[in-house]
CSV table of C-alpha atoms in Angstrom, one decimal:
chain,number,residue,atom,x,y,z
K,1,MET,CA,29.4,-11.0,0.8
K,2,LYS,CA,28.0,-7.8,2.2
K,3,ASP,CA,29.7,-4.8,3.7
K,4,SER,CA,29.5,-3.5,7.6
K,5,ARG,CA,27.2,-0.3,6.4
K,6,TRP,CA,25.2,-3.1,4.7
K,7,ILE,CA,24.6,-5.2,8.0
K,8,ASP,CA,24.3,-2.0,10.1
K,9,ALA,CA,21.1,-1.1,7.8
K,10,THR,CA,19.3,-4.4,8.3
K,11,MET,CA,19.2,-4.5,11.4
K,12,ARG,CA,18.3,-1.3,12.0
K,13,THR,CA,15.6,-1.9,9.8
K,14,THR,CA,14.5,-5.5,11.8
K,15,GLN,CA,14.6,-3.8,15.1
K,16,ARG,CA,13.0,-1.5,13.8
K,17,TYR,CA,9.7,-3.3,12.2
K,18,ALA,CA,9.9,-5.4,15.4
K,19,GLY,CA,8.3,-2.4,17.6
K,20,ALA,CA,6.5,-1.8,15.7
K,21,GLU,CA,2.5,-3.0,14.6
K,22,PRO,CA,1.2,-5.8,13.5
K,23,PRO,CA,2.9,-7.6,16.5
K,24,ASN,CA,6.6,-9.0,15.8
K,25,ARG,CA,5.3,-12.3,14.8
K,26,TRP,CA,8.0,-12.8,12.0
K,27,VAL,CA,11.2,-11.3,10.8
K,28,PRO,CA,11.4,-9.2,8.2
K,29,VAL,CA,12.9,-10.8,5.4
K,30,LEU,CA,11.6,-11.0,1.7
K,31,GLY,CA,8.3,-10.3,3.5
K,32,ARG,CA,8.2,-13.9,4.3
K,33,PRO,CA,7.4,-15.2,7.9
K,34,ALA,CA,10.1,-16.8,9.9
K,35,GLY,CA,8.5,-20.3,9.6
K,36,GLY,CA,8.9,-20.2,6.1
K,37,GLN,CA,6.9,-19.6,3.3
K,38,ASP,CA,3.9,-21.7,4.8
K,39,GLY,CA,4.8,-20.0,7.7
K,40,PRO,CA,2.4,-17.5,9.7
K,41,ASP,CA,1.6,-14.7,7.2
K,42,GLU,CA,1.4,-11.2,9.4
K,43,ARG,CA,-1.0,-9.9,7.0
K,44,ASP,CA,-3.5,-12.5,8.7
K,45,ALA,CA,-2.9,-10.2,12.1
K,46,MET,CA,-3.5,-7.2,11.4
K,47,PRO,CA,-6.8,-5.2,13.8
K,48,ASP,CA,-9.9,-5.2,11.7
K,49,GLU,CA,-9.3,-1.4,11.8
K,50,ASP,CA,-6.1,1.0,12.8
K,51,ALA,CA,-6.6,2.6,15.7
K,52,ARG,CA,-5.1,5.4,14.7
K,53,ILE,CA,-7.1,6.3,11.8
K,54,THR,CA,-9.3,9.1,12.2
K,55,ASP,CA,-12.7,10.3,11.3
K,56,ALA,CA,-10.9,12.5,8.4
K,57,ASP,CA,-8.8,9.4,7.0
K,58,ARG,CA,-11.7,7.4,6.8
K,59,ASP,CA,-13.4,10.1,4.1
K,60,ARG,CA,-10.1,10.8,2.0
K,61,LEU,CA,-10.5,7.4,1.8
K,62,ARG,CA,-14.0,6.5,1.2
K,63,ASP,CA,-13.3,9.0,-1.9
K,64,ALA,CA,-10.4,6.6,-3.1
K,65,ILE,CA,-13.0,3.5,-2.9
K,66,VAL,CA,-14.9,5.8,-5.4
K,67,VAL,CA,-12.2,6.2,-7.8
K,68,SER,CA,-11.8,2.1,-6.8
K,69,ALA,CA,-15.3,1.3,-8.2
K,70,ARG,CA,-14.5,3.7,-11.7
K,71,ALA,CA,-11.8,1.7,-12.7
K,72,ARG,CA,-13.5,-1.6,-12.6
K,73,ALA,CA,-16.6,0.7,-13.8
K,74,ARG,CA,-14.3,1.0,-16.9
K,75,GLY,CA,-12.5,-2.3,-17.5
K,76,ASN,CA,-9.5,-1.8,-15.1
K,77,HIS,CA,-9.1,-3.4,-11.4
K,78,PRO,CA,-10.8,-2.3,-8.5
K,79,PHE,CA,-8.3,-0.1,-7.3
K,80,GLY,CA,-8.2,3.2,-6.6
K,81,ALA,CA,-6.3,6.5,-5.0
K,82,VAL,CA,-6.0,10.3,-3.9
K,83,LEU,CA,-2.8,12.2,-2.4
K,84,VAL,CA,-3.9,15.2,-0.4
K,85,ASP,CA,-1.8,17.9,1.2
K,86,PRO,CA,-0.8,19.5,4.5
K,87,ALA,CA,-4.2,20.7,4.8
K,88,GLY,CA,-6.4,17.3,4.2
K,89,THR,CA,-7.6,18.6,0.7
K,90,VAL,CA,-7.5,16.0,-2.6
K,91,VAL,CA,-5.5,17.4,-4.9
K,92,LEU,CA,-5.5,14.6,-7.5
K,93,GLU,CA,-6.1,10.8,-8.1
K,94,ALA,CA,-6.0,7.6,-9.4
K,95,GLU,CA,-7.3,5.0,-11.3
K,96,ASN,CA,-6.1,1.0,-12.0
K,97,THR,CA,-5.6,1.4,-15.7
K,98,VAL,CA,-4.0,-1.9,-16.5
K,99,VAL,CA,-6.1,-3.0,-18.3
K,100,THR,CA,-6.7,0.2,-21.0
K,101,ASP,CA,-3.2,0.8,-20.6
K,102,THR,CA,-2.4,-2.4,-21.0
K,103,ASP,CA,0.0,-1.7,-18.8
K,104,CYS,CA,1.3,-4.1,-16.0
K,105,THR,CA,2.7,-1.3,-13.9
K,106,GLY,CA,-0.7,0.7,-14.3
K,107,HIS,CA,-1.7,0.0,-10.7
K,108,ALA,CA,-3.3,3.3,-9.2
K,109,GLU,CA,-0.8,4.0,-6.5
K,110,THR,CA,2.1,3.6,-9.0
K,111,ASN,CA,-0.7,5.6,-11.6
K,112,LEU,CA,-0.7,8.5,-9.2
K,113,VAL,CA,2.5,8.6,-7.8
K,114,ARG,CA,3.9,9.1,-11.6
K,115,LEU,CA,1.4,12.5,-11.9
K,116,ALA,CA,2.4,13.9,-8.5
K,117,TRP,CA,5.8,13.3,-9.0
K,118,ARG,CA,5.1,15.6,-11.9
K,119,THR,CA,2.6,17.7,-11.2
K,120,ILE,CA,3.5,18.8,-7.4
K,121,GLY,CA,7.6,17.5,-6.9
K,122,PRO,CA,9.7,16.0,-5.1
K,123,ALA,CA,9.9,19.3,-2.5
K,124,ALA,CA,6.5,19.1,-1.1
K,125,LEU,CA,5.4,15.5,-1.3
K,126,PRO,CA,7.5,15.1,2.1
K,127,GLY,CA,4.3,17.3,3.1
K,128,TYR,CA,1.4,15.1,1.3
K,129,SER,CA,-0.8,11.7,2.0
K,130,LEU,CA,-1.3,9.1,-0.1
K,131,TYR,CA,-4.9,7.0,0.1
K,132,THR,CA,-5.3,4.2,-1.3
K,133,SER,CA,-8.7,0.9,-1.8
K,134,CYS,CA,-6.1,-1.6,-0.7
K,135,GLU,CA,-2.9,-1.9,0.0
K,136,PRO,CA,-0.4,-0.8,-1.8
K,137,CYS,CA,1.8,-3.6,-3.1
K,138,ALA,CA,5.7,-4.3,-3.6
K,139,MET,CA,5.5,-1.9,-6.6
K,140,CYS,CA,3.7,0.3,-4.9
K,141,SER,CA,5.2,0.9,-2.4
K,142,GLY,CA,9.3,1.3,-3.6
K,143,ALA,CA,7.1,3.9,-5.7
K,144,ILE,CA,6.1,5.7,-2.8
K,145,TYR,CA,8.8,5.5,-1.1
K,146,TRP,CA,11.1,6.5,-4.0
K,147,SER,CA,8.6,9.7,-4.5
K,148,GLY,CA,8.7,11.0,-0.9
K,149,ILE,CA,5.5,10.9,0.0
K,150,GLY,CA,5.6,11.0,3.6
K,151,ARG,CA,2.5,9.3,4.6
K,152,VAL,CA,0.2,5.8,3.2
K,153,VAL,CA,-3.7,5.4,4.4
K,154,PHE,CA,-4.9,1.8,2.9
K,155,ALA,CA,-7.9,0.5,3.6
K,156,MET,CA,-8.5,-3.2,2.9
K,157,THR,CA,-5.2,-5.0,3.3
K,158,GLU,CA,-2.8,-7.4,1.1
K,159,GLY,CA,-4.0,-10.4,2.7
K,160,ARG,CA,-7.5,-9.5,2.7
K,161,LEU,CA,-7.6,-9.2,-1.3
K,162,ALA,CA,-5.5,-12.8,-1.7
K,163,ALA,CA,-8.3,-14.1,0.3
K,164,ILE,CA,-11.0,-12.4,-2.4
K,165,THR,CA,-9.1,-13.2,-5.7
K,166,GLY,CA,-8.2,-16.4,-4.3
K,167,SER,CA,-5.6,-18.1,-7.7
K,168,SER,CA,-6.9,-15.5,-10.4
K,169,PRO,CA,-3.4,-15.2,-12.8
K,170,GLU,CA,-4.4,-12.1,-12.7
K,171,ASN,CA,-4.2,-10.6,-9.6
K,172,PRO,CA,-0.7,-13.1,-7.3
K,173,THR,CA,-1.0,-11.4,-4.4
K,174,MET,CA,3.0,-10.7,-2.7
K,175,ALA,CA,2.9,-11.6,0.7
K,176,LEU,CA,4.9,-8.4,0.8
K,177,PRO,CA,3.3,-6.4,3.4
K,178,SER,CA,3.3,-2.5,2.4
K,179,ARG,CA,5.1,-1.4,6.3
K,180,VAL,CA,8.0,-3.9,5.3
K,181,VAL,CA,9.0,-2.8,2.1
K,182,LEU,CA,8.5,1.3,3.3
K,183,ALA,CA,10.3,-0.1,6.5
K,184,SER,CA,13.5,-0.9,4.5
K,185,GLY,CA,14.6,2.7,3.9
K,186,GLN,CA,16.3,5.6,4.8
K,187,ARG,CA,12.6,7.1,4.5
K,188,GLU,CA,10.4,7.8,7.8
K,189,ILE,CA,7.7,7.1,5.7
K,190,ALA,CA,4.0,6.1,8.2
K,191,VAL,CA,1.3,3.9,7.6
K,192,ARG,CA,-1.9,4.0,8.2
K,193,GLY,CA,-4.3,0.8,7.8
K,194,PRO,CA,-6.6,-0.9,7.1
K,195,ALA,CA,-9.7,0.9,8.0
K,196,LEU,CA,-13.0,-0.2,6.1
K,197,SER,CA,-11.6,-3.1,4.7
K,198,GLU,CA,-15.8,-4.1,4.1
K,199,GLU,CA,-16.8,-1.1,2.1
K,200,ALA,CA,-13.7,-1.3,-0.7
K,201,ALA,CA,-14.2,-5.4,-0.8
K,202,ALA,CA,-17.6,-4.5,-1.5
K,203,ILE,CA,-16.2,-3.1,-5.0
K,204,HIS,CA,-14.4,-6.4,-5.1
K,205,ASP,CA,-17.7,-8.6,-5.4
K,206,GLY,CA,-18.3,-10.7,-8.5
K,207,PHE,CA,-15.2,-9.2,-10.1
K,208,TRP,CA,-12.1,-11.8,-9.4
K,209,ARG,CA,-14.0,-14.9,-10.0
């Protein structure tokens, strides 16, 4: 049986997310829509572009997209991420390395978190922003949460990625939005996106099928 602290925390998370974008079409339990696995998917409810995205955000997202193209050129999955300091300067970048490192956890964001934790350290990371060519998966969202990075901005949504990859066994995309994962803990992490979806998706042309 869950104790009262767990129940209270779960209720706070649900209430907090219910007022956030996208619209409250479902209850965030295990990332599934209220109607079950075959019900409406929250990922499809996202706008084409988050109205809160700035021109500076778009510039940094384009940096992440460039990194994703480089990952593909090196034989890896086409994903990239960059870390930006409080002054708006890119200080670190990381590619997907799943294939070349023979490591299923070698996603761009998780690679970037490992690098940031070692080189910058947890004390400073709340002031940094992570920009990524695609919405972080559940694993990467968890890594971002534990790192303490304070802001995440993504280009293409997981829903758009799922439409591109289809049933590819190399990318069995989960129906668990990053906003849900990052809103489920005790840290406040800002999430912005999508933006520049078409530019991010172009790097995937012909890759998965």
